[in-house]
Amino acid sequence: MAETGKLEAKPVSFEDLIKWEKIKYEAPELTGKIETPCIKENASLSYKAQLYKGKDAIARLGYPTEGLIPNWKEKFLEKMDEMLKKYRSVRLFMDICVRCGACTNKCHYYLGTGDPNNMPVARAELMRKIYRRYFTPQGKLLGKKLTNSEDLTEEMLALWYTYFYQCSECRRCSVYCPYGIDTAEITMAAREIMNSIGIVQKYMHEIVDKAQYIGNNLGMIPDAVRNAIEFVETDLQEQTGLDIKIPIDQKGAEILFVTPSADFFASPHIESLYGYAKVFHQAGISWTMSTYASEGGNFGLFVHNYNNMKIINKRIWDASRELGVKRVVGGECGHMWRVLSSYSNTLNGPFDWLNPKYSIPQHICEFTLDLINKGALKLDKSANDEFTVTFHDSCQVARGMEMGGTASGQYEIPRAVIKACVNKFVDMPENTIKEKTFCCGAGQGLLGDDMLPIRVKGAMPRMQAVKVVKDSHGVNFLALICAICKAQMSKMFPTYGYPMEEVGGIHQLVSRAIVFGAKEGI
Amino acid sequence: MAVLQNLFSFTLTVLAYASFAIFAAGVLYKIYILKKTPVPLKIPTTPQSTNVSGVAARMAGDVLFFKSLSKGETESALWTAGWFFHLGFFLVVLRHLRYFTNPIPSWVMLVQDLGIFAGIVMFFAILALFFRRYTNERVKHITTFADLTILIIIFLIAATGLTMKYMIRPDIVEVKAYIFSLIFLHPSKAPMNPVFILHFISVMALLIYFPFSKLIHAVGYFLSPTRNQANNPRTKRHLNPWADEAWDKMVNGPRPIDSKTNEPYQPWSQEQWRKKWLKQEN
Ligand code: SF4
Ligand code: SF4
Ligand code: SF4
């Protein structure tokens, strides 16, 4: 007898599993306390990132263009093997986690959502489950139950796509982990594995492509960059009544200055660009920007794809050689600074055409502070008297690399610049700043509008810390040194009920405080 | 009966050698593999010292006092249990040297009492770790079967060890004779004290499991790039051994095709930029 009435379960395709849907979001009530939430299974499972459909661009990045490839399992394991062999971090972090749980409540996405897969260790376990199943003897022999491993299935892949795009690679977990396990490294590898089988996230890869082939994240051709910068220049001259130049492609300048392209347009980013120009003007050092290296940021950092990161980074050093500059200075940007300072030397060094007297490259805060200390900049703190300022340590700067040649210069130097420009400065609670800083919630590829629901949740810890100093000291200006932080915070402040104008860059403060004229020479 | 005992003793002896061999070979192999795997980029977690001695100091702090772990506000229970467990374990191992040395060095004799005390501390620390693993919701969620296995093994080791000290004492002379017979490769008959045998087997289980499990953290920590790299990428060039190979493969690989023109994609090249925009020195 034929079986009747038995409904065939409709097969769910992989595309359905990771489909992006618009989700309503709401900012949680701010209490000033960062509490560890109880586990809420699947709380953020539905927050997906959009997939990239731009076939040409995906091809240019070297990934399959037709979505999930038919023999994906094979390719997946092949790529994972490659990652394990190329990155000791990945291999080691697969092996040594003792699941002590110290990191579990350190991730802002877990604190914001309560989804257990957002605990850093659980995020990494998503990869470890595959690792144990296919790359360890016990996993191959003993089966899934005993080794807590998992077969490679579409469901598993969907979990990967979901939760590896809910990590902003901020490395907060690696501060607290007794072995320094850096979940960001695992996320980067996971993203590259997914890319190699045709699952490419839209926001960040669109940008990686533009930065590689056009030269900046916004995809502006050199003529447009030129126009934009000239526009800023005119604006600046009108504002100040001074002949402040923003030189472009100027051969033989002393300094090549690179900054995220968002600084040309976006608010509050552009205010900092005014600041940079004023500093250079007042210091009287010749400088130039470049239409070839018109981007400081390097989204190539966000996946373990060495070459893509190298190509983007190479533009800066090629331009600096071609322009014959002596120094390279980088503007305010977190991930840009990490790549520029920590990776450049490996990627495209050594830089023997530059002046070794100065660090290669220099951060704009190092540069400005140096001028302040030499007395070459005169700053009028009272110009910023309407502000009580606090500082958000961008995670890629705070946990990225040294500044000023000392282990903790990256905390002190930006603060020193701020303190030179304002009278009222307070720090947020100790567990939310410096090495323990919380990410803004949108870093490393999560800044797309499609990710807004998770961005709002991830910003919660930072916003709680802001609330604390707002209530206790009346803070009304959050100083930032990262383009992503600026974009994210100027969106999150209104979402959480604070005015958008209270967000800005450090050089916005410098720009307001700077006093022109009377130069004492450098 | 005697035949059975002999057979059992033989099995134990084989197991002893096998477990030691697996442990040594496994750990060496793991270190070899990890050392061989390159670290392409500098990724220390800051604040990290810019010089080697500072890095060593940080690592010593991590190893001796679990400094990174102590940074968390909610980890005091874990720190306490974990630190006392590890310290206890270390002292207990030191104490056990008396069974492996002849004559026994005087400092080993000095740590005997401390070692016993450490054994008790270790026992309670294990219970605390157990308790924490299953009462803390988040830790429970991430706990795997392997974590449980290891806890059980070390619990057995500690429990049988203390039992031998305080309740069922084996013939220590016989035990030491057996261990020495193993060391000098002409194994004698194993002591047939059941508690000793359980103790012995659980230690061997730990040794066998060591290289395949998370226990490898004991050596892995020293290879962790977020902890063992100096924070000086700008002043000292770090090299990536596979960089050139990957680069060559890409540069000499097929050029991406633009679907609109069906031609190889033309990016804004340096030449174009040079021709069009580069201003002369003034
Ligand atoms: S803190 Fe480190 S060892 Fe502990 S669970 Fe997290 S990643 Fe694993
Ligand atoms: S790197 Fe940051 S976002 Fe990613 S798991 Fe760790 S704490 Fe969370
Ligand atoms: S945007 Fe800022 S805080 Fe967020 S990840 Fe980047 S550097 Fe960190």
CSV table of C-alpha atoms in Angstrom, one decimal, chain A residues 232-438:
chain,number,residue,atom,x,y,z
A,232,VAL,CA,37.1,70.5,1.5
A,233,GLU,CA,40.0,72.9,0.9
A,234,THR,CA,37.7,75.7,-0.3
A,235,ASP,CA,35.5,75.2,2.7
A,236,LEU,CA,38.4,75.3,5.1
A,237,GLN,CA,39.7,78.5,3.5
A,238,GLU,CA,36.4,80.1,3.8
A,239,GLN,CA,36.0,79.1,7.4
A,240,THR,CA,39.3,80.3,8.5
A,241,GLY,CA,40.1,83.0,6.1
A,242,LEU,CA,43.5,81.6,5.8
A,243,ASP,CA,45.3,80.0,2.8
A,244,ILE,CA,45.2,76.5,4.2
A,245,LYS,CA,46.1,74.0,1.5
A,246,ILE,CA,45.3,70.4,1.1
A,247,PRO,CA,47.9,69.4,-1.5
A,248,ILE,CA,47.2,66.5,-3.8
A,249,ASP,CA,49.7,64.3,-5.6
A,250,GLN,CA,52.4,66.8,-4.8
A,251,LYS,CA,55.8,65.3,-5.7
A,252,GLY,CA,58.6,66.0,-3.3
A,253,ALA,CA,56.5,66.8,-0.3
A,254,GLU,CA,57.8,65.9,3.1
A,255,ILE,CA,54.8,63.8,4.2
A,256,LEU,CA,52.3,61.6,2.5
A,257,PHE,CA,49.2,61.6,4.5
A,258,VAL,CA,46.6,58.8,4.2
A,259,THR,CA,43.3,58.7,5.9
A,260,PRO,CA,40.0,56.8,5.4
A,261,SER,CA,38.1,58.1,2.4
A,262,ALA,CA,35.1,58.7,4.7
A,263,ASP,CA,37.0,61.7,6.0
A,264,PHE,CA,36.4,63.5,2.7
A,265,PHE,CA,32.6,63.6,3.1
A,266,ALA,CA,31.1,62.0,6.1
A,267,SER,CA,30.2,63.8,9.2
A,268,PRO,CA,31.7,64.0,11.8
A,269,HIS,CA,34.8,62.6,10.0
A,270,ILE,CA,35.3,65.7,7.9
A,271,GLU,CA,35.8,67.9,10.9
A,272,SER,CA,38.9,65.9,11.7
A,273,LEU,CA,40.2,66.4,8.1
A,274,TYR,CA,40.0,70.1,8.8
A,275,GLY,CA,42.0,69.4,11.9
A,276,TYR,CA,44.8,67.5,10.1
A,277,ALA,CA,45.1,70.2,7.5
A,278,LYS,CA,45.3,72.9,10.1
A,279,VAL,CA,48.0,71.0,12.0
A,280,PHE,CA,50.1,70.6,8.9
A,281,HIS,CA,49.5,74.2,7.9
A,282,GLN,CA,50.5,75.5,11.3
A,283,ALA,CA,53.5,73.2,11.5
A,284,GLY,CA,54.6,74.5,8.2
A,285,ILE,CA,55.6,71.0,7.0
A,286,SER,CA,54.9,70.2,3.3
A,287,TRP,CA,52.5,67.4,2.9
A,288,THR,CA,50.4,65.8,0.3
A,289,MET,CA,47.5,63.4,-0.1
A,290,SER,CA,47.4,61.1,-3.0
A,291,THR,CA,44.7,60.1,-5.5
A,292,TYR,CA,46.4,56.8,-6.0
A,293,ALA,CA,46.5,55.9,-2.3
A,294,SER,CA,43.3,57.7,-1.5
A,295,GLU,CA,42.3,55.2,1.2
A,296,GLY,CA,43.9,54.6,4.5
A,297,GLY,CA,41.6,51.9,5.7
A,298,ASN,CA,42.3,48.3,4.8
A,299,PHE,CA,39.3,46.0,4.9
A,300,GLY,CA,41.6,43.3,3.8
A,301,LEU,CA,42.4,42.9,7.4
A,302,PHE,CA,39.0,41.3,8.1
A,303,VAL,CA,39.7,38.0,6.4
A,304,HIS,CA,42.7,35.9,6.3
A,305,ASN,CA,43.4,36.8,2.7
A,306,TYR,CA,47.0,38.0,2.7
A,307,ASN,CA,47.2,39.1,-0.9
A,308,ASN,CA,44.1,41.3,-0.9
A,309,MET,CA,45.3,43.0,2.2
A,310,LYS,CA,48.8,43.4,0.6
A,311,ILE,CA,47.4,45.0,-2.6
A,312,ILE,CA,45.5,47.6,-0.7
A,313,ASN,CA,48.4,48.4,1.5
A,314,LYS,CA,50.8,48.4,-1.4
A,315,ARG,CA,49.1,51.5,-2.9
A,316,ILE,CA,50.2,53.6,0.0
A,317,TRP,CA,53.9,52.5,-0.2
A,318,ASP,CA,54.0,52.7,-4.0
A,319,ALA,CA,52.6,56.2,-3.8
A,320,SER,CA,55.0,57.3,-1.1
A,321,ARG,CA,57.9,56.1,-3.2
A,322,GLU,CA,56.7,57.7,-6.3
A,323,LEU,CA,56.0,61.0,-4.6
A,324,GLY,CA,59.4,60.9,-3.1
A,325,VAL,CA,58.1,61.7,0.4
A,326,LYS,CA,60.2,61.3,3.5
A,327,ARG,CA,57.4,60.3,5.9
A,328,VAL,CA,54.1,58.6,5.9
A,329,VAL,CA,51.5,59.7,8.4
A,330,GLY,CA,48.1,58.0,8.9
A,331,GLY,CA,44.9,59.7,10.0
A,332,GLU,CA,42.3,58.6,12.5
A,333,CYS,CA,41.2,55.0,11.8
A,334,GLY,CA,41.4,51.8,13.8
A,335,HIS,CA,41.9,49.0,11.4
A,336,MET,CA,43.9,51.2,9.1
A,337,TRP,CA,46.3,51.9,11.9
A,338,ARG,CA,46.6,48.2,12.7
A,339,VAL,CA,47.5,47.2,9.2
A,340,LEU,CA,49.6,50.2,8.6
A,341,SER,CA,51.6,49.9,11.7
A,342,SER,CA,51.7,46.2,12.5
A,343,TYR,CA,51.5,44.7,9.0
A,344,SER,CA,53.0,47.1,6.5
A,345,ASN,CA,56.5,46.3,7.3
A,346,THR,CA,55.8,42.6,6.7
A,347,LEU,CA,53.5,43.1,3.7
A,348,ASN,CA,55.4,45.7,1.7
A,349,GLY,CA,58.6,46.6,3.6
A,350,PRO,CA,61.3,47.5,4.1
A,351,PHE,CA,60.9,51.2,3.5
A,352,ASP,CA,64.4,52.3,2.9
A,353,TRP,CA,63.4,55.4,0.9
A,354,LEU,CA,61.8,57.0,4.0
A,355,ASN,CA,63.4,58.9,6.7
A,356,PRO,CA,64.3,56.5,9.5
A,357,LYS,CA,64.4,59.3,12.0
A,358,TYR,CA,60.6,59.1,12.3
A,359,SER,CA,58.5,56.0,12.9
A,360,ILE,CA,57.3,54.4,9.7
A,361,PRO,CA,54.5,55.1,9.5
A,362,GLN,CA,53.5,57.7,12.0
A,363,HIS,CA,50.1,58.1,13.6
A,364,ILE,CA,48.6,61.5,13.3
A,365,CYS,CA,48.3,61.6,17.1
A,366,GLU,CA,52.0,60.9,17.5
A,367,PHE,CA,52.7,63.5,14.9
A,368,THR,CA,50.5,66.1,16.6
A,369,LEU,CA,51.6,65.4,20.1
A,370,ASP,CA,55.2,65.7,18.9
A,371,LEU,CA,54.4,69.2,17.6
A,372,ILE,CA,52.6,70.1,20.8
A,373,ASN,CA,55.6,69.0,22.9
A,374,LYS,CA,58.0,70.9,20.7
A,375,GLY,CA,55.8,74.0,21.2
A,376,ALA,CA,55.1,74.2,17.5
A,377,LEU,CA,51.4,74.2,18.0
A,378,LYS,CA,49.5,76.7,20.1
A,379,LEU,CA,46.3,75.4,21.4
A,380,ASP,CA,43.6,77.3,23.2
A,381,LYS,CA,41.8,74.9,25.5
A,382,SER,CA,39.0,77.3,26.2
A,383,ALA,CA,37.8,77.0,22.6
A,384,ASN,CA,36.5,73.6,23.7
A,385,ASP,CA,35.1,74.7,27.0
A,386,GLU,CA,31.6,73.8,26.0
A,387,PHE,CA,32.7,70.2,26.0
A,388,THR,CA,33.3,67.7,28.7
A,389,VAL,CA,35.2,65.0,26.7
A,390,THR,CA,35.6,61.3,27.1
A,391,PHE,CA,37.7,59.0,24.9
A,392,HIS,CA,36.7,55.7,23.3
A,393,ASP,CA,39.8,53.5,22.8
A,394,SER,CA,39.2,52.0,19.3
A,395,CYS,CA,39.8,48.4,19.7
A,396,GLN,CA,42.1,48.0,16.8
A,397,VAL,CA,44.3,50.8,18.1
A,398,ALA,CA,44.1,49.9,21.8
A,399,ARG,CA,44.7,46.2,21.2
A,400,GLY,CA,46.6,46.5,17.9
A,401,MET,CA,50.1,47.9,18.3
A,402,GLU,CA,52.3,50.3,20.1
A,403,MET,CA,52.3,54.0,19.6
A,404,GLY,CA,55.2,56.2,20.4
A,405,GLY,CA,57.5,53.2,20.8
A,406,THR,CA,56.1,52.3,24.2
A,407,ALA,CA,53.9,49.4,25.3
A,408,SER,CA,51.0,51.6,26.2
A,409,GLY,CA,51.5,54.7,24.1
A,410,GLN,CA,48.3,53.9,22.2
A,411,TYR,CA,46.4,54.7,25.4
A,412,GLU,CA,48.4,57.7,26.5
A,413,ILE,CA,49.2,59.5,23.3
A,414,PRO,CA,45.6,60.1,22.1
A,415,ARG,CA,44.6,61.2,25.7
A,416,ALA,CA,47.6,63.5,25.8
A,417,VAL,CA,46.4,65.2,22.6
A,418,ILE,CA,42.9,65.5,23.9
A,419,LYS,CA,44.1,67.0,27.2
A,420,ALA,CA,46.1,69.5,25.3
A,421,CYS,CA,42.9,70.7,23.6
A,422,VAL,CA,40.3,70.6,26.3
A,423,ASN,CA,40.0,71.6,29.9
A,424,LYS,CA,37.5,68.9,30.9
A,425,PHE,CA,38.4,65.3,30.3
A,426,VAL,CA,37.2,62.2,32.1
A,427,ASP,CA,37.7,58.6,31.4
A,428,MET,CA,34.9,56.0,31.3
A,429,PRO,CA,34.9,53.2,33.8
A,430,GLU,CA,38.2,51.3,34.0
A,431,ASN,CA,36.9,48.0,32.6
A,432,THR,CA,35.7,49.7,29.4
A,433,ILE,CA,38.8,51.6,28.3
A,434,LYS,CA,42.4,51.0,27.3
A,435,GLU,CA,43.2,47.3,26.8
A,436,LYS,CA,39.7,46.4,28.2
A,437,THR,CA,37.9,48.7,25.8
A,438,PHE,CA,34.7,47.6,24.2
